Coordinates of C-alpha atoms and ligand atoms in Angstrom, one line a residue:
X1 CA 97.9 18.5 107.7
X2 CA 96.9 16.6 110.7
X3 CA 99.5 16.6 113.2
X4 CA 100.4 15.5 117.0
X5 CA 101.3 18.2 119.8
X6 CA 104.8 16.8 119.6
X7 CA 105.1 16.7 115.9
X8 CA 103.9 20.2 115.4
X9 CA 106.2 21.5 118.2
X10 CA 109.0 20.3 116.1
X11 CA 107.7 21.5 113.4
X12 CA 107.3 25.0 115.2
X13 CA 110.7 25.2 116.2
X14 CA 111.8 24.2 112.8
X15 CA 110.2 26.9 111.7
X16 CA 111.6 29.6 114.1
X17 CA 114.7 28.6 113.3
X18 CA 115.6 26.7 116.1
X19 CA 119.1 24.8 115.7
X20 CA 120.0 24.1 119.0
X21 CA 118.4 22.6 122.2
X22 CA 119.5 22.0 125.7
X23 CA 118.1 19.3 127.4
X24 CA 117.3 16.4 129.7
X25 CA 114.5 13.6 128.8
X26 CA 112.0 12.5 131.6
X27 CA 108.6 10.8 131.6
X28 CA 106.2 13.3 130.2
X29 CA 108.6 14.5 127.6
X30 CA 109.3 11.5 125.8
X31 CA 106.7 12.5 123.2
X32 CA 108.6 15.2 122.5
X33 CA 112.1 13.8 122.4
X34 CA 111.0 10.8 120.2
X35 CA 109.5 13.0 117.8
X36 CA 112.7 15.5 117.7
X37 CA 114.9 12.9 116.6
X38 CA 113.3 12.9 113.5
X39 CA 114.5 16.6 112.8
X40 CA 117.8 17.8 111.6
X41 CA 118.1 20.2 115.4
X42 CA 121.5 19.1 117.7
X43 CA 120.9 18.4 121.4
X44 CA 122.9 18.7 123.8
X45 CA 122.4 16.4 127.2
X46 CA 122.9 18.3 130.0
X47 CA 123.3 16.7 133.4
X48 CA 121.0 19.4 135.3
X49 CA 118.1 21.5 134.1
X50 CA 119.4 24.5 135.5
X51 CA 122.5 24.1 133.3
X52 CA 120.2 23.5 130.5
X53 CA 118.7 27.5 130.6
X54 CA 122.1 28.8 131.5
X55 CA 123.3 27.1 128.4
X56 CA 120.4 28.4 126.7
X57 CA 121.2 31.5 127.9
X58 CA 124.6 31.8 126.8
X59 CA 123.9 31.0 123.5
X60 CA 121.6 33.6 122.7
X61 CA 123.7 36.4 124.0
X62 CA 125.9 35.6 121.4
X63 CA 123.5 34.3 118.7
X64 CA 121.5 37.5 119.3
X65 CA 118.3 35.3 118.8
X66 CA 116.5 33.1 121.0
X67 CA 118.0 30.1 123.0
X68 CA 115.8 27.1 123.9
X69 CA 116.1 24.9 127.1
X70 CA 113.4 21.7 127.8
X71 CA 112.9 20.0 130.9
X72 CA 110.5 17.3 131.6
X73 CA 107.5 17.7 134.5
X74 CA 108.2 18.3 137.9
X75 CA 111.7 18.2 139.0
X76 CA 112.7 18.8 135.9
X77 CA 111.0 21.8 135.6
X78 CA 112.2 23.3 138.7
X79 CA 115.7 22.9 138.3
X80 CA 114.9 25.4 135.1
X81 CA 113.6 28.2 137.1
X82 CA 117.2 29.9 138.0
X83 CA 118.6 29.9 135.1
X84 CA 114.7 31.3 133.9
X85 CA 115.3 33.7 136.3
X86 CA 119.0 34.5 135.8
X87 CA 118.3 35.3 131.8
X88 CA 115.0 37.4 133.1
X89 CA 116.9 39.2 135.2
X90 CA 119.6 40.1 132.4
X91 CA 117.2 40.7 129.8
X92 CA 118.7 37.3 127.8
X93 CA 116.2 36.3 125.0
X94 CA 115.2 32.4 126.0
X95 CA 112.4 29.8 125.3
X96 CA 112.0 27.3 128.1
X97 CA 109.7 23.9 127.1
X98 CA 108.3 21.7 129.7
X99 CA 106.0 18.9 129.7
X100 CA 103.8 18.5 132.5
X101 CA 101.6 15.4 133.7
X102 CA 98.4 15.0 131.6
X103 CA 95.7 17.6 131.7
X104 CA 93.4 15.1 133.6
X105 CA 95.7 14.7 136.4
X106 CA 96.8 18.5 137.1
X107 CA 96.3 19.1 140.0
X108 CA 95.8 15.6 141.9
X109 CA 99.6 16.0 143.5
X110 CA 100.4 13.3 140.3
X111 CA 104.0 11.7 140.2
X112 CA 106.4 14.5 139.1
X113 CA 103.7 17.2 138.7
X114 CA 104.5 20.6 139.4
X115 CA 102.5 24.2 139.0
X116 CA 105.1 25.1 137.2
X117 CA 103.2 27.8 135.2
X118 CA 102.7 29.6 138.7
X119 CA 106.0 29.1 139.9
X120 CA 107.7 31.3 136.7
X121 CA 105.1 33.8 136.8
X122 CA 107.1 36.2 138.0
X123 CA 110.2 35.0 136.9
X124 CA 109.7 35.2 132.9
X125 CA 108.7 38.5 130.5
X126 CA 105.7 35.5 129.4
X127 CA 104.7 32.1 130.3
X128 CA 102.0 30.0 128.7
X129 CA 100.0 26.9 129.8
X130 CA 98.7 24.8 126.8
X131 CA 95.6 23.5 127.3
X132 CA 94.7 22.6 123.4
X133 CA 96.7 21.2 120.6
X134 CA 95.2 23.1 118.2
X135 CA 96.7 26.1 120.4
X136 CA 100.4 24.9 120.2
X137 CA 102.1 26.4 116.9
X138 CA 100.2 29.9 117.8
X139 CA 101.7 29.8 121.2
X140 CA 105.3 28.8 119.5
X141 CA 105.1 31.8 117.3
X142 CA 103.7 33.9 119.9
X143 CA 106.4 32.9 122.7
X144 CA 109.7 33.5 120.0
X145 CA 108.2 36.3 119.3
X146 CA 108.0 37.8 122.8
X147 CA 111.3 36.4 123.7
X148 CA 112.8 38.4 120.6
X149 CA 111.1 41.5 120.8
X150 CA 111.1 44.8 122.9
X151 CA 113.6 44.4 125.2
X152 CA 114.2 40.0 125.5
X153 CA 113.5 37.8 127.8
X154 CA 112.6 34.4 128.8
X155 CA 109.2 32.8 128.0
X156 CA 108.2 29.7 129.4
X157 CA 106.0 27.0 127.7
X158 CA 103.8 24.3 129.7
X159 CA 102.3 21.2 127.8
X160 CA 100.1 18.5 129.3
X161 CA 101.1 15.5 128.1
X162 CA 98.1 15.1 126.7
X163 CA 98.9 18.2 124.5
X164 CA 101.7 16.6 123.5
X165 CA 99.6 13.0 122.0
X166 CA 96.6 14.5 120.7
X167 CA 96.2 15.7 117.2
X168 CA 95.6 19.0 115.6
X169 CA 95.6 20.3 112.1
X170 CA 98.8 22.2 111.3
X171 CA 99.3 26.0 110.0
X172 CA 102.0 27.8 111.4
X173 CA 100.8 31.5 111.7
X174 CA 102.6 34.0 109.5
X175 CA 102.5 36.6 112.1
X176 CA 101.0 37.4 115.7
X177 CA 98.0 39.5 117.0
X178 CA 99.2 40.3 120.0
X179 CA 97.2 44.3 120.7
X180 CA 98.5 43.9 124.2
X181 CA 102.7 43.8 123.3
X182 CA 103.5 46.9 121.0
X183 CA 106.7 47.5 122.4
X184 CA 108.2 51.2 121.3
X185 CA 111.0 51.1 119.0
X186 CA 111.3 54.8 117.6
X187 CA 112.7 57.5 120.5
X188 CA 110.2 60.5 120.6
X189 CA 111.6 63.1 118.3
X190 CA 110.5 66.4 120.6
X191 CA 113.0 63.9 123.2
X192 CA 115.5 63.6 120.8
X193 CA 116.3 67.4 120.4
X194 CA 115.9 68.4 124.1
X195 CA 118.9 65.5 124.6
X196 CA 120.5 66.7 122.0
X197 CA 120.5 70.3 123.5
X198 CA 121.8 69.2 127.1
X199 CA 124.0 67.1 125.1
X200 CA 125.7 70.4 123.0
X201 CA 125.7 72.8 126.5
X202 CA 127.7 69.6 128.7
X203 CA 131.2 70.8 129.6
X204 CA 131.7 66.9 131.6
X205 CA 129.3 64.5 130.3
X206 CA 129.6 61.3 130.3
X207 CA 128.1 58.4 128.1
X208 CA 127.0 55.4 130.0
X209 CA 127.2 52.3 127.4
X210 CA 124.8 48.8 128.8
X211 CA 123.7 45.9 127.6
X212 CA 120.8 47.2 125.6
X213 CA 123.6 48.3 122.8
X214 CA 124.4 45.1 122.7
X215 CA 121.4 43.6 122.2
X216 CA 120.7 46.6 119.7
X217 CA 124.1 45.3 117.7
X218 CA 124.0 49.3 118.1
X219 CA 127.7 49.2 118.7
X220 CA 129.2 51.1 115.6
X221 CA 126.2 53.9 116.1
X222 CA 127.4 54.1 120.1
X223 CA 131.0 54.9 118.7
X224 CA 129.6 57.4 115.9
X225 CA 127.6 58.6 118.3
X226 CA 130.8 59.3 121.2
X227 CA 133.0 60.4 118.2
X228 CA 130.7 63.1 117.4
X229 CA 130.5 64.3 120.7
X230 CA 133.5 63.4 122.2
X231 CA 132.2 62.3 125.0
X232 CA 133.8 59.8 127.1
X233 CA 132.3 56.1 127.5
X234 CA 132.2 54.2 130.7
X235 CA 130.1 50.6 130.8
X236 CA 128.0 48.3 132.9
X237 CA 129.8 45.0 133.7
X238 CA 127.2 44.0 131.1
X239 CA 127.5 46.5 128.9
X240 CA 131.4 45.2 128.5
X241 CA 132.6 44.9 125.1
X242 CA 130.0 46.9 123.7
X243 CA 132.7 50.0 123.1
X244 CA 136.2 49.1 122.3
X245 CA 138.4 49.8 125.1
X246 CA 141.6 50.9 123.4
X247 CA 139.6 53.6 122.0
X248 CA 140.4 57.3 123.4
X249 CA 137.0 57.7 124.5
X250 CA 137.2 54.6 126.7
X251 CA 136.4 55.5 130.5
X252 CA 136.2 52.5 131.6
X253 CA 133.3 51.4 134.4
X254 CA 132.0 52.6 137.7
X255 CA 130.0 51.0 140.3
X256 CA 130.9 48.6 143.3
X257 CA 134.3 47.2 141.6
X258 CA 134.5 49.4 138.8
X259 CA 138.3 51.7 137.9
X260 CA 138.0 54.9 140.3
X261 CA 138.1 56.9 137.5
X262 CA 134.9 56.0 136.1
X263 CA 133.1 56.0 139.5
X264 CA 134.9 60.1 140.1
X265 CA 133.5 61.2 136.1
X266 CA 130.1 60.0 136.4
X267 CA 129.9 61.3 140.1
X268 CA 131.0 64.9 138.7
X269 CA 129.5 64.5 135.6
X270 CA 127.2 67.6 134.4
X271 CA 125.2 65.3 131.6
X272 CA 124.6 61.4 132.1
X273 CA 123.4 59.6 128.9
X274 CA 122.3 56.3 129.8
X275 CA 122.3 53.9 126.6
X276 CA 120.2 50.8 127.3
X277 CA 121.2 50.5 131.0
X278 CA 119.5 49.7 134.5
X279 CA 121.0 52.1 136.3
X280 CA 121.0 49.2 139.2
X281 CA 122.8 49.6 142.9
X282 CA 126.0 47.6 142.2
X283 CA 126.8 50.9 139.2
X284 CA 125.0 53.4 141.0
X285 CA 125.8 53.0 144.6
X286 CA 123.8 55.3 146.3
X287 CA 120.6 56.0 144.7
X288 CA 120.0 59.4 146.3
X289 CA 123.8 60.7 145.6
X290 CA 123.7 59.9 141.8
X291 CA 125.5 61.8 139.6
X292 CA 124.0 65.1 142.2
X293 CA 124.7 67.2 139.6
X294 CA 124.2 65.9 136.2
X295 CA 120.8 66.3 133.9
X296 CA 120.4 62.7 133.4
X297 CA 119.3 61.4 129.7
X298 CA 118.3 57.9 129.5
X299 CA 117.4 55.7 126.2
X300 CA 115.8 52.3 126.7
X301 CA 113.6 50.5 125.0
X302 CA 111.5 49.4 128.0
X303 CA 109.9 52.6 129.5
X304 CA 109.0 50.5 133.0
X305 CA 113.4 51.4 133.6
X306 CA 112.7 54.7 133.2
X307 CA 112.9 56.8 136.5
X308 CA 112.8 53.0 138.1
X309 CA 115.8 54.1 140.2
X310 CA 117.3 57.2 139.5
X311 CA 115.4 60.4 138.8
X312 CA 115.9 61.0 135.0
X313 CA 115.3 64.7 133.3
X314 CA 114.9 63.4 129.6
X315 CA 113.2 59.8 128.9
X316 CA 113.5 58.7 125.3
X317 CA 111.9 55.1 125.2
X318 CA 113.0 53.4 121.6
X319 CA 115.8 50.9 120.4
X320 CA 119.3 52.3 121.2
X321 CA 120.0 51.6 117.2
X322 CA 117.2 53.8 116.2
X323 CA 117.1 56.5 118.5
X324 CA 121.2 57.2 118.1
X325 CA 120.7 57.0 114.6
X326 CA 118.3 59.5 114.9
X327 CA 119.8 61.3 117.9
X328 CA 123.7 61.8 116.1
X329 CA 122.0 63.7 113.4
X330 CA 120.3 66.0 115.6
X331 CA 123.4 66.7 117.8
X332 CA 125.5 70.1 116.6
X333 CA 128.5 71.8 117.8
X334 CA 129.3 70.8 121.3
X335 CA 131.2 72.7 124.4
X336 CA 134.9 71.5 124.7
X337 CA 135.3 68.1 127.0
X338 CA 139.3 69.6 127.0
X339 CA 139.2 70.3 130.7
X340 CA 136.7 67.8 131.6
X341 CA 139.2 65.2 129.3
X342 CA 142.3 66.6 131.7
X343 CA 140.5 65.6 135.1
X344 CA 139.8 62.6 134.0
X345 CA 143.5 61.7 132.8
X346 CA 144.5 62.6 136.5
X347 CA 141.7 61.0 138.3
X348 CA 143.3 58.2 136.1
X349 CA 147.1 58.6 136.7
X350 CA 146.3 59.0 141.1
X351 CA 144.6 55.9 140.6
X352 CA 145.6 53.3 138.4
X353 CA 144.5 49.3 138.7
X354 CA 147.0 47.7 140.3
X355 CA 149.5 46.0 138.6
X356 CA 151.9 42.8 140.2
X357 CA 155.2 42.3 139.3
X358 CA 155.4 38.8 137.3
X359 CA 157.8 37.6 140.9
X360 CA 155.4 37.7 143.5
X361 CA 155.5 34.8 146.2
X362 CA 151.8 34.2 145.5
X363 CA 149.9 34.0 142.7
X364 CA 147.1 36.9 142.4
X365 CA 144.0 36.6 139.9
X366 CA 145.4 39.6 138.2
X367 CA 148.2 37.8 137.0
X368 CA 145.9 35.3 136.3
X369 CA 143.7 37.4 133.8
X370 CA 146.5 39.4 132.6
X371 CA 149.0 36.2 131.1
X372 CA 145.2 34.5 129.6
X373 CA 144.8 38.0 128.1
X374 CA 148.5 37.9 126.8
X375 CA 147.8 34.3 125.4
X376 CA 144.7 35.1 123.4
X377 CA 146.0 38.5 122.5
X378 CA 142.4 39.8 124.3
X379 CA 140.4 38.1 121.7
X380 CA 139.4 35.1 123.2
X381 CA 135.3 35.5 124.5
X382 CA 135.2 35.4 128.0
X383 CA 132.2 33.7 130.3
X384 CA 133.0 35.1 133.9
X385 CA 131.0 33.2 137.3
X386 CA 130.2 35.3 140.3
X387 CA 132.6 36.4 143.0
X388 CA 135.9 38.0 143.5
X389 CA 137.4 36.3 140.0
X390 CA 134.4 37.7 137.9
X391 CA 135.1 41.0 139.3
X392 CA 138.8 40.7 138.2
X393 CA 137.9 39.5 134.7
X394 CA 136.1 41.9 134.5
X395 CA 138.6 44.4 135.4
X396 CA 141.4 43.5 133.6
X397 CA 140.5 41.8 130.8
X398 CA 140.5 44.1 127.7
X399 CA 137.3 44.0 125.5
X400 CA 137.1 45.2 122.3
X401 CA 134.5 42.4 119.9
X402 CA 130.7 42.8 120.7
X403 CA 129.5 40.1 122.9
X404 CA 133.0 39.2 123.8
X405 CA 132.3 39.0 128.1
X406 CA 128.7 37.5 129.4
X407 CA 128.5 36.9 133.1
X408 CA 125.4 36.9 135.0
X409 CA 125.1 40.2 136.5
X410 CA 121.7 40.9 137.2
X411 CA 120.8 37.7 139.8
X412 CA 124.7 36.9 140.2
X413 CA 124.2 33.2 140.0
X414 CA 127.3 31.2 141.1
X415 CA 127.8 28.4 138.5
X416 CA 126.9 30.3 135.2
X417 CA 129.8 30.2 133.8
X418 CA 130.4 26.2 132.4
X419 CA 126.6 25.7 131.0
X420 CA 126.8 29.7 129.7
X421 CA 130.6 29.5 128.2
X422 CA 129.0 25.8 126.8
X423 CA 126.2 27.7 125.3
X424 CA 128.2 30.8 123.7
X425 CA 130.7 28.0 122.4
X426 CA 127.7 26.3 120.2
X427 CA 126.8 29.8 118.9
X428 CA 130.5 30.6 118.1
X429 CA 132.9 27.5 117.2
X430 CA 134.8 30.0 115.5
X431 CA 136.2 32.1 118.7
X432 CA 138.5 30.4 121.9
X433 CA 136.0 30.4 124.7
X434 CA 137.1 30.5 128.3
X435 CA 135.1 30.1 131.3
X436 CA 136.6 31.8 134.5
X437 CA 135.1 30.3 138.0
X438 CA 135.9 30.6 141.2
X439 CA 136.5 27.1 143.3
X440 CA 133.1 28.0 144.6
X441 CA 131.1 28.5 141.8
X442 CA 132.9 26.1 139.2
X443 CA 131.4 23.4 142.1
X444 CA 127.8 24.7 141.7
X445 CA 127.5 23.2 138.2
X446 CA 130.8 20.8 137.4
X447 CA 128.7 18.1 136.4
X448 CA 128.8 19.9 133.1
X449 CA 132.1 19.2 132.2
X450 CA 130.3 15.7 130.8
X451 CA 128.8 18.2 128.4
X452 CA 132.1 19.2 127.0
X453 CA 133.2 15.4 126.2
X454 CA 130.0 14.2 125.0
X455 CA 129.2 17.3 122.5
X456 CA 133.3 18.1 121.6
X457 CA 132.7 21.5 123.4
X458 CA 135.8 22.9 123.1
X459 CA 135.8 25.5 126.2
X460 CA 138.9 26.1 128.2
X461 CA 138.0 26.4 131.9
X462 CA 139.9 28.4 134.7
X463 CA 139.3 27.9 138.0
X464 CA 140.4 30.2 139.9
X465 CA 141.2 28.5 143.6
X466 CA 141.5 30.6 147.3
X467 CA 139.9 27.6 149.1
X468 CA 137.4 30.4 150.0
X469 CA 133.8 31.6 149.0
X470 CA 136.5 34.8 148.2
X471 CA 133.8 37.7 147.5
X472 CA 131.4 36.5 150.9
X473 CA 135.2 36.1 152.8
X474 CA 136.0 39.6 151.7
X475 CA 133.2 41.2 153.0
X476 CA 133.0 39.2 156.3
X477 CA 136.7 40.5 156.6
X478 CA 135.4 44.3 155.6
X479 CA 132.4 44.7 157.3
X480 CA 131.6 41.5 159.9
X481 CA 135.0 42.7 161.8
X482 CA 136.5 39.5 160.4
X483 CA 134.3 36.6 161.5
X484 CA 134.8 34.3 158.8
X485 CA 131.6 32.1 158.5
X486 CA 131.2 29.6 156.3
X487 CA 133.6 30.5 153.3
X488 CA 136.0 28.2 153.7
X489 CA 136.3 25.8 151.2
X490 CA 139.6 24.0 151.4
X491 CA 138.7 21.3 153.3
X492 CA 136.4 18.9 150.7
X493 CA 137.1 20.7 147.8
X494 CA 138.2 18.1 144.9
X495 CA 141.5 17.9 142.8
X496 CA 140.4 19.5 140.1
X497 CA 142.9 19.1 137.8
X498 CA 141.9 14.4 138.6
X499 CA 138.3 15.6 138.1
X500 CA 138.9 17.2 134.9
X501 CA 141.1 14.2 134.5
X502 CA 137.7 11.6 135.1
X503 CA 136.0 13.4 132.8
X504 CA 138.7 13.0 130.1
X505 CA 139.3 16.3 130.1
X506 CA 143.2 16.9 130.7
X507 CA 143.7 19.4 133.6
X508 CA 147.1 21.2 135.0
X509 CA 147.7 23.6 137.9
X510 CA 149.3 26.7 138.2
X511 CA 150.8 27.8 142.0
X512 CA 153.1 30.5 141.1
X513 CA 153.3 33.5 138.5
X514 CA 156.3 31.4 136.7
X515 CA 154.0 28.5 135.6
X516 CA 151.1 30.5 134.2
X517 CA 152.3 31.1 130.4
X518 CA 153.3 27.2 130.4
X519 CA 150.0 26.1 131.7
X520 CA 148.0 28.1 129.9
X521 CA 149.2 27.8 126.4
X522 CA 149.3 23.6 127.1
X523 CA 145.9 24.0 127.4
X524 CA 145.0 26.6 124.5
X525 CA 147.1 23.9 122.4
X526 CA 144.7 21.0 123.4
X527 CA 142.0 20.8 120.7
X528 CA 139.6 20.0 122.8
X529 CA 138.1 21.2 126.3
X530 CA 140.5 21.8 129.0
X531 CA 141.4 23.1 132.6
X532 CA 143.5 25.1 134.7
X533 CA 143.4 25.5 138.1
X534 CA 145.2 28.6 139.7
X535 CA 145.9 28.5 143.2
X536 CA 145.6 32.2 144.3
X537 CA 146.4 34.1 147.3
X538 CA 144.0 32.9 150.1
X539 CA 142.8 36.8 151.5
X540 CA 143.2 38.3 147.9
X541 CA 140.6 41.5 147.8
X542 CA 138.9 43.4 145.3
X543 CA 139.7 46.6 145.6
X544 CA 138.5 49.3 143.9
X545 CA 135.5 49.3 146.1
X546 CA 132.6 51.3 146.5
X547 CA 130.7 49.7 149.7
X548 CA 126.9 48.4 149.9
X549 CA 125.0 51.5 150.0
X550 CA 127.9 54.1 150.0
X551 CA 128.1 56.8 147.1
X552 CA 130.6 56.2 143.9
X553 CA 132.4 59.2 145.2
X554 CA 133.0 57.2 148.2
X555 CA 135.0 54.6 146.4
X556 CA 137.9 53.4 148.1
X557 CA 140.8 53.2 145.9
X558 CA 142.8 50.3 145.1
X559 CA 145.1 49.1 147.9
X560 CA 146.7 46.7 149.5
X561 CA 145.4 47.4 153.1
X562 CA 142.2 47.1 154.7
X563 CA 141.0 51.0 155.3
X564 CA 139.9 52.3 158.2
X565 CA 136.9 53.4 156.6
X566 CA 135.4 50.2 156.0
X567 CA 137.2 48.4 159.0
X568 CA 133.7 48.8 160.6
X569 CA 130.3 48.7 158.9
X570 CA 128.7 51.6 156.6
X571 CA 126.5 53.5 159.0
X572 CA 123.4 54.0 157.8
X573 CA 123.2 57.5 156.8
X574 CA 126.4 57.6 155.1
X575 CA 127.8 61.0 155.0
X576 CA 126.7 63.5 152.1
X577 CA 128.9 62.9 149.2
X578 CA 132.0 65.8 149.0
X579 CA 131.5 68.4 146.4
X580 CA 134.9 67.4 144.3
X581 CA 135.7 63.5 145.3
X582 CA 139.5 63.7 147.7
X583 CA 141.0 60.6 147.5
X584 CA 140.1 58.3 149.7
X585 CA 142.7 56.8 151.3
X586 CA 144.9 60.1 152.1
Ligands
LIG601 C1 123.7 30.4 143.8 C2 124.1 31.4 144.6 N1 124.6 30.9 145.8 C3 125.2 31.9 146.5 C4 125.4 32.9 146.2 C5 126.5 34.3 147.5 N2 127.7 34.3 147.0 C6 128.2 35.8 146.3 S1 129.6 35.7 145.5 C7 129.7 34.2 146.3 C8 131.3 33.8 146.7 C9 131.8 33.0 145.4 O1 132.7 32.3 145.5 P1 134.3 31.7 144.6 O2 133.2 30.9 143.3 O3 135.2 30.6 145.0 O4 134.6 32.7 144.1 P2 135.7 33.7 144.9 O5 134.5 34.7 145.1 O6 136.7 33.0 145.5 O7 137.0 34.5 143.5 C10 128.7 33.6 147.0 C11 128.8 32.4 148.0 C12 125.8 33.8 145.2 N3 125.9 34.8 144.5 N4 124.5 32.5 144.4

């Protein structure tokens, strides 16, 4: 069958099961849009291409399949880049399609020309510049295969306009031939057995469940493994929701703003079993002081992750689900962990997460998250932006179901939550989806409010307004002698309720705790998108906190005052971790 490039691409997307595309048309990509409308695919017209990539990313994370975004040449393509990098850092499978100026004009500085392939090389798992129409079908097949297989990630395809207009024979390939791309799915039995022996002998073990558990859809296998071995489970930020938080073995999340008892448990563990996690700096604190007493087992599908940041004693390269299915039956009788659980319980009693009474004179973000939790019965899908509100959302919302929490963990991209929540809601129309954004983050992609209305996407938005770039202000307060530089947003910030109304979205404003429940109930009762602005105490800080460059043992507990220890910058060489973590605020 002879088809032109646009027809080939549309058919190929159909063959890959693509149902939704996020994008904006433009001059060079017009032939594709002209063809696409003939196919039963949903297209959401975003207002900025960065948002298209975040929508595809949010969609992909929850659908557990590829999300697709598109942009025209030049600025359309470059606008996608932040979203592509975000997907890359968080292992999110997206395919980004751009159309470039015609082949004959490449390299001539033609109108809206950008070397987008050159630009995306370092931010993608793979990228393609399509030279011939006859290659298009194969490239699309490969792109989706690479995005989905092994450790997922973004793939970019750039197509000169003439390649879309020229004709070629269309046969969609049934298989890919990629000799250089052969992910390892099965973990080595030798290594698995070594891990099993360490697990049997450990007295203070901890499981770290990362996002790989969600990607591999291995929550049930993780639960079986944890229950059989009776080992507490901590999450990474992106791993949140991979293990039910109501379970007796759930042990919170450690790291920069994680729980004190979780940080202490990792610090004092004699065995750390990392499952589908990256051992990143926000999680580990100072790498050289990470889990100093522990042997480390690391299960990950990406061999490049093993030993990247921390030493690993037993590396197991493979898909988390398959490895756990092999590992669990290999494990015999384990040592008792009773003493270990008692120790953790003691830390938990000593360092609980701060709770506020209902009648505080100011509103605090944990009260907001608690009220959303109560109203949604803990069943909402939460998409958090980046900053203090993100950490509060992660600390206070109790996640039970895999996929319930999405955030920009690796790149920390402000402006992620609204577009990603749109993608999540499109992937899961049956779920109540809340985007939780700071006033700074919300202003980075608020133009996407239009999509909520145009495409009937009923996302609920919580804007946590402290009138500051709060997280930066917190660091300036704690580490830069309170010298607040360019973090005050109070002037120039729009009236968020009126702004929502300008987009035909109803809005409510909450300024004190007593108003929380009614406003959240009203937003939930509205059948479409709705916005609630929460005006919180301006100088609220997020604790616990492991200061940048400090060890997990140096976590500063939840505290209403600024501890002297962090009133001055952290010295370059932090003191050695104490043998057993002493309460840091004593
Ligand atoms: C695109 C981008 N620019 C800058 C930053 C640095 N940054 C991290 S958190 C933050 C403040 C976020 O402020 P806001 O959205 O108001 O949330 P809050 O911390 O107050 O809850 C900034 C500027 C970033 N993460 N992303």
